[in-house]
XYZ file of C-alpha atoms in Angstrom:
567
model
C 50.535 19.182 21.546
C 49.174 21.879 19.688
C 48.722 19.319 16.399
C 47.566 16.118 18.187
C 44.738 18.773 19.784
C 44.135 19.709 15.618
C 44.414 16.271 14.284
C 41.965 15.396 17.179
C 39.285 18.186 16.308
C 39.802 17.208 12.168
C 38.710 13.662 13.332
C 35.653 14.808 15.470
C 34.800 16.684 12.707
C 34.722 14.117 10.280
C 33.243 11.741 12.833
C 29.967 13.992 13.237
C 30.045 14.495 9.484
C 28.924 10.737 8.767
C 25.491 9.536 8.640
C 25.209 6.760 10.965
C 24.062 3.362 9.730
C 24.148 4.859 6.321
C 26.315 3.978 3.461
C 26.489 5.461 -0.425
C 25.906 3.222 -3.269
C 29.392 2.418 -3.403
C 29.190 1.074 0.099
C 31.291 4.221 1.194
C 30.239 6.252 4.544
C 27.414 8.440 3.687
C 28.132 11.830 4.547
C 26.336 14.806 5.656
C 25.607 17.554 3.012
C 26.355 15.330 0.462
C 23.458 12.194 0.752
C 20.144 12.661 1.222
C 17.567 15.556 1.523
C 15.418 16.527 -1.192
C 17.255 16.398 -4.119
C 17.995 12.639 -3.953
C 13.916 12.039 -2.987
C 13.309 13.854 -6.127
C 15.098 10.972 -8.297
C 12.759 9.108 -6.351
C 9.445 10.791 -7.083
C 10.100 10.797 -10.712
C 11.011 7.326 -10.605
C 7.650 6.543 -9.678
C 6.158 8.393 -12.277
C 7.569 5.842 -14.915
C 7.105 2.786 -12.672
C 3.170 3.448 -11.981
C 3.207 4.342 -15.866
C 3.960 0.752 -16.644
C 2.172 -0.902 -14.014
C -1.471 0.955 -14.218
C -1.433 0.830 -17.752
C -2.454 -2.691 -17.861
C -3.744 -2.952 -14.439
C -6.699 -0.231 -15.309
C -7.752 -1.982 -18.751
C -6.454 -5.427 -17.799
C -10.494 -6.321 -17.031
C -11.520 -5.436 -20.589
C -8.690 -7.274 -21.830
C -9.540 -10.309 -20.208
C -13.042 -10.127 -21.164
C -13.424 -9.140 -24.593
C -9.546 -10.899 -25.821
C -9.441 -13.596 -23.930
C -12.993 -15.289 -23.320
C -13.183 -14.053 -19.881
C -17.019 -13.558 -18.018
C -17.494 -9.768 -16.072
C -16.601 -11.770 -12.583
C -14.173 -14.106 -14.225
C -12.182 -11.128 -15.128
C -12.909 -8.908 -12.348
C -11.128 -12.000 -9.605
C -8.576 -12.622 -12.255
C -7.236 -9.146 -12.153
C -8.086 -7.908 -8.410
C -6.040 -11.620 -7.688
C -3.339 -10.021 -9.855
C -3.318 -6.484 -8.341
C -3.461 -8.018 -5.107
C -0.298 -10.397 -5.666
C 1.652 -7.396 -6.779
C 1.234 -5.832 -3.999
C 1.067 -8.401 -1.321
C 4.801 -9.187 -2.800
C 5.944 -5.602 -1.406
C 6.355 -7.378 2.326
C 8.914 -10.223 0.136
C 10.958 -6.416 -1.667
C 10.642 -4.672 1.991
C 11.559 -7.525 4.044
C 14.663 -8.646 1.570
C 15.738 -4.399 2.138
C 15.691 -4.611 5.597
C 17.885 -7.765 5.878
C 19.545 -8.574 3.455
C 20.000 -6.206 0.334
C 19.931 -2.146 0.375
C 16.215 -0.668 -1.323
C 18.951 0.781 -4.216
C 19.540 -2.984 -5.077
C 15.970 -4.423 -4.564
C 14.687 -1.613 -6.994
C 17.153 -2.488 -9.883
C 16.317 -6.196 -9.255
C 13.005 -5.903 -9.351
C 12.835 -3.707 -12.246
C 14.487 -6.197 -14.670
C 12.238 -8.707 -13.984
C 9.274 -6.245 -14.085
C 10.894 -5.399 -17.526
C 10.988 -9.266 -18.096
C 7.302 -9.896 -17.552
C 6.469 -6.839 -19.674
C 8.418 -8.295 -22.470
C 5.979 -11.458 -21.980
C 2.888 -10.207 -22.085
C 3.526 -7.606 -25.451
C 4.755 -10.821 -26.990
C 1.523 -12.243 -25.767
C -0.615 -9.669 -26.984
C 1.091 -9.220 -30.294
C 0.297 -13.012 -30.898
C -3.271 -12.788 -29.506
C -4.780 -16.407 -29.026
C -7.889 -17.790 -26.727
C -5.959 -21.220 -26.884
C -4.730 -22.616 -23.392
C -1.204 -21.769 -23.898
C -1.701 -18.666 -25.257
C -3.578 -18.110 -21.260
C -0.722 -19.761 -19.802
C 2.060 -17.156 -21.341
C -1.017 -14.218 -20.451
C -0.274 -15.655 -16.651
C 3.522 -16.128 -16.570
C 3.542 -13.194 -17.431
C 1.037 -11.246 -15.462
C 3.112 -12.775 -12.282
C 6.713 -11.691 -13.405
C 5.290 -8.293 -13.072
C 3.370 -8.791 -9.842
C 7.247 -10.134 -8.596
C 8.592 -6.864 -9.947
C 6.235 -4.610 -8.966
C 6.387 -6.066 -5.324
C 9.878 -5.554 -5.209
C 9.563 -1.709 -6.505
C 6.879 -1.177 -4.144
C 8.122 -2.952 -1.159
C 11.708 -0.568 -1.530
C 11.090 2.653 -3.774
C 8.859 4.269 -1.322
C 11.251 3.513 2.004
C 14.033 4.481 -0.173
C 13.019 7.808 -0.658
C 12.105 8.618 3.097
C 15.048 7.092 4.489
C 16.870 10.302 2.572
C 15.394 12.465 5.230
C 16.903 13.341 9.186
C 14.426 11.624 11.655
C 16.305 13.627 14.391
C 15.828 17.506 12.830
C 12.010 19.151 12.586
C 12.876 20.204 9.093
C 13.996 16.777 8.457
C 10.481 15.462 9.416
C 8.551 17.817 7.206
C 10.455 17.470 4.732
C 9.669 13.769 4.561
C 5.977 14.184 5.278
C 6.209 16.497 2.195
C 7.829 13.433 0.052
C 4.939 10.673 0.979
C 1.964 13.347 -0.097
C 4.594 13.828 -3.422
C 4.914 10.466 -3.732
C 1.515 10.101 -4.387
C 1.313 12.985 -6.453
C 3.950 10.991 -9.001
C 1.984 7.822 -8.632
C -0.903 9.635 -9.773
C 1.266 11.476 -12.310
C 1.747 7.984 -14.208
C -1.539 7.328 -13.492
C -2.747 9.981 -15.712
C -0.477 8.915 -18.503
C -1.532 5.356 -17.994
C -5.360 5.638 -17.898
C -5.502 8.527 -20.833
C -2.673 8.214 -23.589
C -1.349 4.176 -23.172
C -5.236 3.412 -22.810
C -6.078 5.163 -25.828
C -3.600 3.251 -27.652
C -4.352 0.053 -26.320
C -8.077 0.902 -27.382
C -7.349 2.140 -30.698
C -3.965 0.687 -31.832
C -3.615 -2.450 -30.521
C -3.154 -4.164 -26.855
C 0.920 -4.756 -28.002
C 1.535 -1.025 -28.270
C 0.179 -0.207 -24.564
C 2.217 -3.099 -23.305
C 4.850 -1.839 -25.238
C 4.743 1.561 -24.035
C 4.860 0.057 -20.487
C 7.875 -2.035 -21.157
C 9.503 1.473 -22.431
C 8.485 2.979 -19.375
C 9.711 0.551 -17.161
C 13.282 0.791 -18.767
C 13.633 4.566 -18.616
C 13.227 4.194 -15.108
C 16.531 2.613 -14.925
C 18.439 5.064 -16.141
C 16.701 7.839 -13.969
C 16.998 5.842 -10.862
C 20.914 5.469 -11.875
C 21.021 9.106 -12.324
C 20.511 10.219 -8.504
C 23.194 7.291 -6.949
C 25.586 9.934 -5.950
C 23.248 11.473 -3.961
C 21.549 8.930 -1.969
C 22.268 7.600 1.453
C 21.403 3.400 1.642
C 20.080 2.447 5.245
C 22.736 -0.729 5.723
C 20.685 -3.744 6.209
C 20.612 -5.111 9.997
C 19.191 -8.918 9.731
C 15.828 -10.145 9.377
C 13.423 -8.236 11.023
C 11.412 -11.520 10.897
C 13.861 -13.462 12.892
C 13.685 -10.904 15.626
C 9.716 -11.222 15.745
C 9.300 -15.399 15.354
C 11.867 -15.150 18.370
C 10.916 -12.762 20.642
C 6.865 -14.424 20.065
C 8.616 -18.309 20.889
C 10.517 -16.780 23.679
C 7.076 -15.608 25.248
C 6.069 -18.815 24.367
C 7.866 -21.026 26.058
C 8.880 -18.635 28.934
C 4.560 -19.054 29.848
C 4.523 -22.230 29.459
C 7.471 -23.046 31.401
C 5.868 -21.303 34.134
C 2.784 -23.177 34.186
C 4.622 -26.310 34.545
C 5.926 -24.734 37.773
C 3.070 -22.991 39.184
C 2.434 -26.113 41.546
C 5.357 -24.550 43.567
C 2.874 -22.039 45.711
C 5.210 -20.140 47.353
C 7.625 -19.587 44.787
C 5.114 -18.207 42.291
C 3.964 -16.041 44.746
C 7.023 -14.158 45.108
C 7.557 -14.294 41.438
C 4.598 -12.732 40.532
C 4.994 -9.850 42.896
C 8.445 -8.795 41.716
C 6.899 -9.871 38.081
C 4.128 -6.992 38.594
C 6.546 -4.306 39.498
C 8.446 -5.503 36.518
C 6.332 -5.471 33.527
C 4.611 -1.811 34.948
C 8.547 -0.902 34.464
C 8.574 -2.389 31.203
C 5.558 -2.077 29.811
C 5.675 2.098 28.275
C 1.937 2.356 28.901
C 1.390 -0.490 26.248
C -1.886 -2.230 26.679
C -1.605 -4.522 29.449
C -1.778 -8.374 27.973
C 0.510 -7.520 25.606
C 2.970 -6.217 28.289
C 2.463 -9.022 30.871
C 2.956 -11.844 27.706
C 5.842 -10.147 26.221
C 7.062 -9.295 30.187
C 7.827 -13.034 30.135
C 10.547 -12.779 27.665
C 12.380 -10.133 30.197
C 11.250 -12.496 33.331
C 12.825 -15.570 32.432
C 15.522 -14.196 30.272
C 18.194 -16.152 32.470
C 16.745 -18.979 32.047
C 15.266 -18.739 28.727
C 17.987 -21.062 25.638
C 20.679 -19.708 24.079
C 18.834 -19.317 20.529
C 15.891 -17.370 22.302
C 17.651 -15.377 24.337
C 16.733 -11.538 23.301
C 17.516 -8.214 24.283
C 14.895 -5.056 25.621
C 15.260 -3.280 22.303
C 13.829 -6.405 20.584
C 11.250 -7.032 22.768
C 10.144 -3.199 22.434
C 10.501 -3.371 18.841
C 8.195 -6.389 18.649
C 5.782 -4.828 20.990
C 5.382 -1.696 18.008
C 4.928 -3.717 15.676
C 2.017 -6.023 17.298
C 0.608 -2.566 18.398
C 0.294 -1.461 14.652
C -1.319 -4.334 13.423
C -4.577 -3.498 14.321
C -4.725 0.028 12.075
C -3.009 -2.078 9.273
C -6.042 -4.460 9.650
C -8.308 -2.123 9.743
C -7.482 -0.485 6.316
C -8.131 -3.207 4.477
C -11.369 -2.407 3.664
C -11.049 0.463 2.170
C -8.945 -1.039 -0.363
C -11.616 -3.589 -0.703
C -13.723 -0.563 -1.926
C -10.712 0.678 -4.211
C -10.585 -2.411 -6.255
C -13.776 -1.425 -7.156
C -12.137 1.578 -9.826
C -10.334 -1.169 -12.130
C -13.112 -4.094 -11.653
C -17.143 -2.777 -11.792
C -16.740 0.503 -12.187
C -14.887 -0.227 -15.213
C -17.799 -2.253 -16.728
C -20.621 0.114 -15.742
C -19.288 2.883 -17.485
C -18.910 0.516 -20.962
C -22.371 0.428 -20.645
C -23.005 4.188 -20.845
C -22.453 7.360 -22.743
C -18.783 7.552 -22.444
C -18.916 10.629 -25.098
C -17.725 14.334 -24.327
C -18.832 16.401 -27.155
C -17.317 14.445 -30.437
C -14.456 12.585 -28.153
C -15.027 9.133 -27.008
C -13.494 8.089 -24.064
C -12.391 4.673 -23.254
C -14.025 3.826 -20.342
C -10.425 2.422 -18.928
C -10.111 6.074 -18.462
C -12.339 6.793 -15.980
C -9.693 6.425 -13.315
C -8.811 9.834 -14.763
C -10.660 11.378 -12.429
C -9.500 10.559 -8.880
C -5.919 10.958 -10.474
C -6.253 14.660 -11.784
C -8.365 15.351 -8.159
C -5.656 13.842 -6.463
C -2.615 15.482 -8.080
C -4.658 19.006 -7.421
C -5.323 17.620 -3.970
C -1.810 16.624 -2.775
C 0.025 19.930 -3.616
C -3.370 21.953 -2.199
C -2.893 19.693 0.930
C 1.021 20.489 1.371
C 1.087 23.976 0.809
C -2.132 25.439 2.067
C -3.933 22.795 4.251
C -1.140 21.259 6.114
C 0.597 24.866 7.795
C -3.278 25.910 8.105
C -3.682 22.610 10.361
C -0.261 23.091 11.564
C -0.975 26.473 12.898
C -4.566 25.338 14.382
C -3.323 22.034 15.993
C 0.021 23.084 16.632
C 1.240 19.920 16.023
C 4.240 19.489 13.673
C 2.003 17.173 11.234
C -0.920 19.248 10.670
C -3.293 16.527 11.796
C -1.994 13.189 12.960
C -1.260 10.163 11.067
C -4.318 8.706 12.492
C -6.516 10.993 11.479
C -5.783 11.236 7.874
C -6.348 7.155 7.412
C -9.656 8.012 9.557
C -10.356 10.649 7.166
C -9.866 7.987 4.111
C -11.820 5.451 5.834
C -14.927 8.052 5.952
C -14.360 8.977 2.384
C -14.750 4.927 1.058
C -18.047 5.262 2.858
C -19.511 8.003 1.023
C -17.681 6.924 -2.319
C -19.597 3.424 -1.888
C -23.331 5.370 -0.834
C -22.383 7.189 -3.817
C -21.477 3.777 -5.984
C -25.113 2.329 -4.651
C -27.043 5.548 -5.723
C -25.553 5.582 -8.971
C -25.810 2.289 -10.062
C -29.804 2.245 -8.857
C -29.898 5.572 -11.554
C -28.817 3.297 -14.258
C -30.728 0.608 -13.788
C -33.275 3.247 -13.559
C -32.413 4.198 -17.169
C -32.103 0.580 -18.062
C -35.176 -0.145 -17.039
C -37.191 3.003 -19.334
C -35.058 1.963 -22.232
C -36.241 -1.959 -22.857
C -39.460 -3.616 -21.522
C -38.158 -6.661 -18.260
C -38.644 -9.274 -21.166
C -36.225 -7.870 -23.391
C -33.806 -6.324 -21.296
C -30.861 -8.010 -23.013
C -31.402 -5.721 -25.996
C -29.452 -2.772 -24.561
C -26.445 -5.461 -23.585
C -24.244 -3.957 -26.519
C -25.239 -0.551 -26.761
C -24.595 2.511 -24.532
C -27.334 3.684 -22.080
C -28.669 7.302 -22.484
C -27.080 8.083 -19.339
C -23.457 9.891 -19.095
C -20.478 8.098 -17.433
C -20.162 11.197 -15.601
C -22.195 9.799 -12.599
C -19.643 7.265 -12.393
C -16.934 9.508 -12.349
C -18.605 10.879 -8.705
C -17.786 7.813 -6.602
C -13.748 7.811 -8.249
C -13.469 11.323 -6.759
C -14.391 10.127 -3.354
C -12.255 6.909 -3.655
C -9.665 8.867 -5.236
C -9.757 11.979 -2.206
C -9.736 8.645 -0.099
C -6.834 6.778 -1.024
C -4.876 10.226 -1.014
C -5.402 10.157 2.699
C -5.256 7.010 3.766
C -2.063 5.374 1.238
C -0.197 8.634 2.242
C -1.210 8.276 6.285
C -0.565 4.806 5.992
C 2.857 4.799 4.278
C 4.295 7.658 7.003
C 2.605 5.789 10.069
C 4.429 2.804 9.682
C 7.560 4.428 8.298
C 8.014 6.438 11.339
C 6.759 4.396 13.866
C 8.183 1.241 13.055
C 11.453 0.074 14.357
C 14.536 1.416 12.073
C 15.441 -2.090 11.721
C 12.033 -2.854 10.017
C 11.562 0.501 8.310
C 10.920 -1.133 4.749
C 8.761 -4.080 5.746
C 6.640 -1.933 7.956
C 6.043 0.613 5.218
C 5.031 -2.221 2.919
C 2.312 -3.181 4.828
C 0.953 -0.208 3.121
C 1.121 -1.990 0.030
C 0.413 -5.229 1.719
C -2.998 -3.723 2.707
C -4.235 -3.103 -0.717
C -3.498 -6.427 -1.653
C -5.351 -7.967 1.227
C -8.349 -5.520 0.162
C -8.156 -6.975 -3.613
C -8.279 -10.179 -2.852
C -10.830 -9.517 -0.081
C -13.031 -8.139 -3.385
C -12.290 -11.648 -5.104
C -13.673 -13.546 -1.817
C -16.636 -11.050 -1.373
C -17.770 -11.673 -5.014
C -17.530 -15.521 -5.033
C -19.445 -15.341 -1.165
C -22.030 -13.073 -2.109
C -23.228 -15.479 -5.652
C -22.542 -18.150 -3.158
C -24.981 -16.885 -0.558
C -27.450 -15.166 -3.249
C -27.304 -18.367 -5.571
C -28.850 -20.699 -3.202
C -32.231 -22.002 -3.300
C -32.093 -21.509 -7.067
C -32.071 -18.009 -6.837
C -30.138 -15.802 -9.596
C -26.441 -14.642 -8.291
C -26.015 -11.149 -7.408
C -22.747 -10.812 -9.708
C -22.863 -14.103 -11.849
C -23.652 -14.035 -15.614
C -22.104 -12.847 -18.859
C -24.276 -9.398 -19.050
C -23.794 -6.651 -15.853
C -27.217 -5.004 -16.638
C -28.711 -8.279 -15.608
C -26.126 -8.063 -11.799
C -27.593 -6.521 -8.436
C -24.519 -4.362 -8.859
C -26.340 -2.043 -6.306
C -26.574 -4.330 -3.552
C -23.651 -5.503 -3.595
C -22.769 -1.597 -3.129
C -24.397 -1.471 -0.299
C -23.611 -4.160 1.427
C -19.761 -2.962 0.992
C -21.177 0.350 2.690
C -22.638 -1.540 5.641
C -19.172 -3.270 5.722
C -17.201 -0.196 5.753
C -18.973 1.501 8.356
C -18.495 -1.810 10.965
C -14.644 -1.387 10.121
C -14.878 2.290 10.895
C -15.773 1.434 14.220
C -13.159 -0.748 14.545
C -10.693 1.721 13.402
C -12.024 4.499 16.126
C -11.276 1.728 18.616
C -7.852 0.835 18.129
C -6.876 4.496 16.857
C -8.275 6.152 20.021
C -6.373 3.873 22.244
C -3.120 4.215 20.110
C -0.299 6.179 21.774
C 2.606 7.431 19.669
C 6.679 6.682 19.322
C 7.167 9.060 17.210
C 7.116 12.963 17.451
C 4.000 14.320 17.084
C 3.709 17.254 18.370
């Protein structure tokens, strides 16, 4: 008696001891005390160092590459590499989705690495051979997309990876990963300062093969640090597509409405229906906003009678209803990202045509991303360890402010970054226009304006102090209140966002010479020389847009009510 009592304890113990839904890398029970926490995020963090090493390197000079290498116009280079940023990242959903139903994030990283690796390999080879001939552009692309593939796949499963090391269920376990998304960014701007000072500098000075090269290095260190921390992680096991569960809960409303038109002519029926119907979806519906509740209350309505393959259960349905719910605050970040494209694009090319000297040192204007990055790795310790228990202690909420608030926060910052773009960019014309008389204002095309790239540098800090917020409000918003079942997709719609806000930049430039160029008037942003671009228009127009999407933010934010603890 006495044993089968201890033998029964020993398995209790060992029971509670497991992580639930988790697994190690060796597809072993993960275990309490001995997966997860901390130390395995850390693997994480410096994981992204390398990774955002090799990816920024080219993606912060890629514009200059394009333009002065490879034949490219200002715009023609500026679309070619916001459509390449924005692929790159717009491939996260394709690594976060594959996580989520298929594969573990450990696997989807190593994956996607190789091939990142792969693509790298491309593009030094490229690069080493330099050519303007056609194939010589078709190699540049092949291999420009391999690493959009890999970086998607890093992105779309490095960042979930590291959060899902964390207890959801514990306070500490909550701060703890609120702590790792504001470090996570503070690693991605870590390789971002690497990327944007040293690899730039040798791309500049040594040759474009060595900073791919140094990328293609990075990349495969990351490996072996990645490898380093398996004995510590916990892997969330994959549960089936999460898109599966969406397309069919969405046909199941479907086809649950419109077999209830077909039967409305039946008066009396419909009117008892619709009164037990009423008392059902205020049961079902949480508070959600009401159309949502009464078209996904169909689902739960006709369930009986609803086919086999669309039958689904409560849980889905409320999953699907968070995720529709989010949608709007992922839409309405988009814009901002619009304005960050703006760092590796125009910003880029107005500060080639300034002063870009600091005493005797020249820096390479692919540097000026320098900026936001040291700002931001100040900023994200400052905001962890002073700002965040001052808020905590003011609010007493357990996040210092809320998620919300910190992509509002971002969203306010793009605006003043973009005044800020507008005023500057008026100053050099300013200058441009006291250097050269209006019929010879191609003379100062190839040589630097008497004004300092420093102004520049003012609108990167804003952006920079913006995407801080924002990419680290985003990431945790849709971490924690997505279903678990869709933790990775939902978190790459943080990713997903900046890609929609790149290519968003591509379509705004080709709409705004479109709308400018007609009636055989000169484009805004069209033409081989920027001092000859409204650059400053174009500046504000993206201010005027900002500000309508801020308003659309406050909507949907102030109507938002949380699934996860807040408070």
């Amino acid at each position: 008696m006495i044993m089968s009592q201890a033998f029964e304890h020993m398995d209790e113990a060992n029971r509670l001891s497991v992580w639930n839904g988790y697994v190690d890398w060796r597809n072993r029970p993960a275990l309490r005390g001995r997966h997860g926490g901390m130390l395995a995020a850390s693997f994480v963090l410096g994981v992204e160092v390398l990774e955002n090493l090799a990816f920024l390197a080219n993606a912060s000079n890629l514009v200059l590459y394009l333009s002065t290498k490879m034949g490219f116009s200002p715009s023609g280079a500026a679309n070619a590499v916001t459509a390449f940023m924005g692929t790159a990242f717009f491939l996260a959903l394709l690594g976060g989705f594959l996580a989520d139903a298929f594969f573990t994030t450990f696997h989807i990283y190593l994956v996607s690495a190789a091939i990142e690796f792969l693509g790298l390999m491309v593009l030094t080879v490229q690069a080493h051979e330099h050519s303007t001939e056609p194939w010589s552009r078709v190699v540049l692309f092949v291999g420009l997309f391999l690493v959009a593939l890999g970086v998607g796949g890093i992105k779309g499963s490095l960042p979930p990876h590291g959060a899902e090391q964390f207890d959801n269920e514990t306070p500490s376990g909550r701060r703890q990963r609120s702590f790792f998304f504001n470090y996570f960014i503070f690693s991605l701007s870590c390789g971002a300062l690497i990327a944007v000072t040293v690899v730039v500098w040798l791309e500049d000075n040594k040759g474009w093969s060595y900073g791919f090269g140094v990328s293609t290095a990075a990349i495969l260190i990351s490996v072996p640090v990645f490898l380093a921390g398996s004995r510590f992680y916990r892997l969330k096991v994959p549960s089936g597509s999460p898109i599966t569960t969406l397309f069919k809960v969405l046909t199941a409303a479907l086809y649950a409405m419109c077999k209830r038109r077909r039967t409305s002519s039946n008066v009396v029926t419909c009117h008892t229906r619709n009164d037990g119907d009423d008392n059902e979806s205020k049961r079902n519906s949480d508070g959600d906003d009401e159309v949502l509740g009464s078209f996904l209350g169909e689902v739960v309505r006709a369930r009986e009678s609803l086919p086999r393959p669309l039958c689904c259960t409560e849980e889905q349905i409320e999953d699907v209803k968070i995720v529709i719910k989010i949608l709007p605050i992922f839409m309405s970040t988009i814009m901002l990202n619009c304005c960050l494209a703006q760092l590796s694009t125009f910003s880029v090319q107005q500060a080639s045509t300034m002063n870009t000297k600091l005493g005797s040192f020249t820096v390479p204007p692919a540097a000026l991303p320098v900026f936001p990055v040291v700002f931001t790795m100040i900023l994200a310790p400052t905001y962890n360890h002073f700002l965040l228990p001052l808020a905590q202690k003011a609010t007493k909420n357990e996040t210092g402010i809320t998620h919300l608030q910190r992509i509002g926060t971002g969203l306010i910052l793009s605006i003043v970054a973009m005044v800020v773009a507008a005023l500057v960019e008026t100053k050099r014309k300013h200058v441009l226009l006291a250097c050269c008389s209006s019929n010879n204002s191609s003379s100062y095309s190839s040589s630097p304006l008497p004004i300092t790239f420093l102004w520049v540098a003012i609108q990167y800090v804003f952006l920079g102090s913006a995407d801080l917020f924002t990419l680290a409000g985003m990431m945790e918003f849709f971490f924690t209140e997505a279903p678990s079942t869709m933790r990775s997709l939902a978190t790459s719609l943080s990713w997903a966002s900046l890609a929609m806000g790149y290519y968003l930049s591509s379509v705004l430039v080709s709409a705004v010479n479109f709308v400018t160029g007609l009636n055989q008037h000169n484009p805004w942003l069209s033409g081989k020389n920027l001092n000859q671009y409204h650059l400053e228009r174009f500046y504000w127009l993206m201010c005027v847009l900002s500000g309508i999407n801020f308003l659309h933010y406050l909507f949907w934010a102030s109507r938002y009510v949380y699934r996860s603890n807040q408070g």
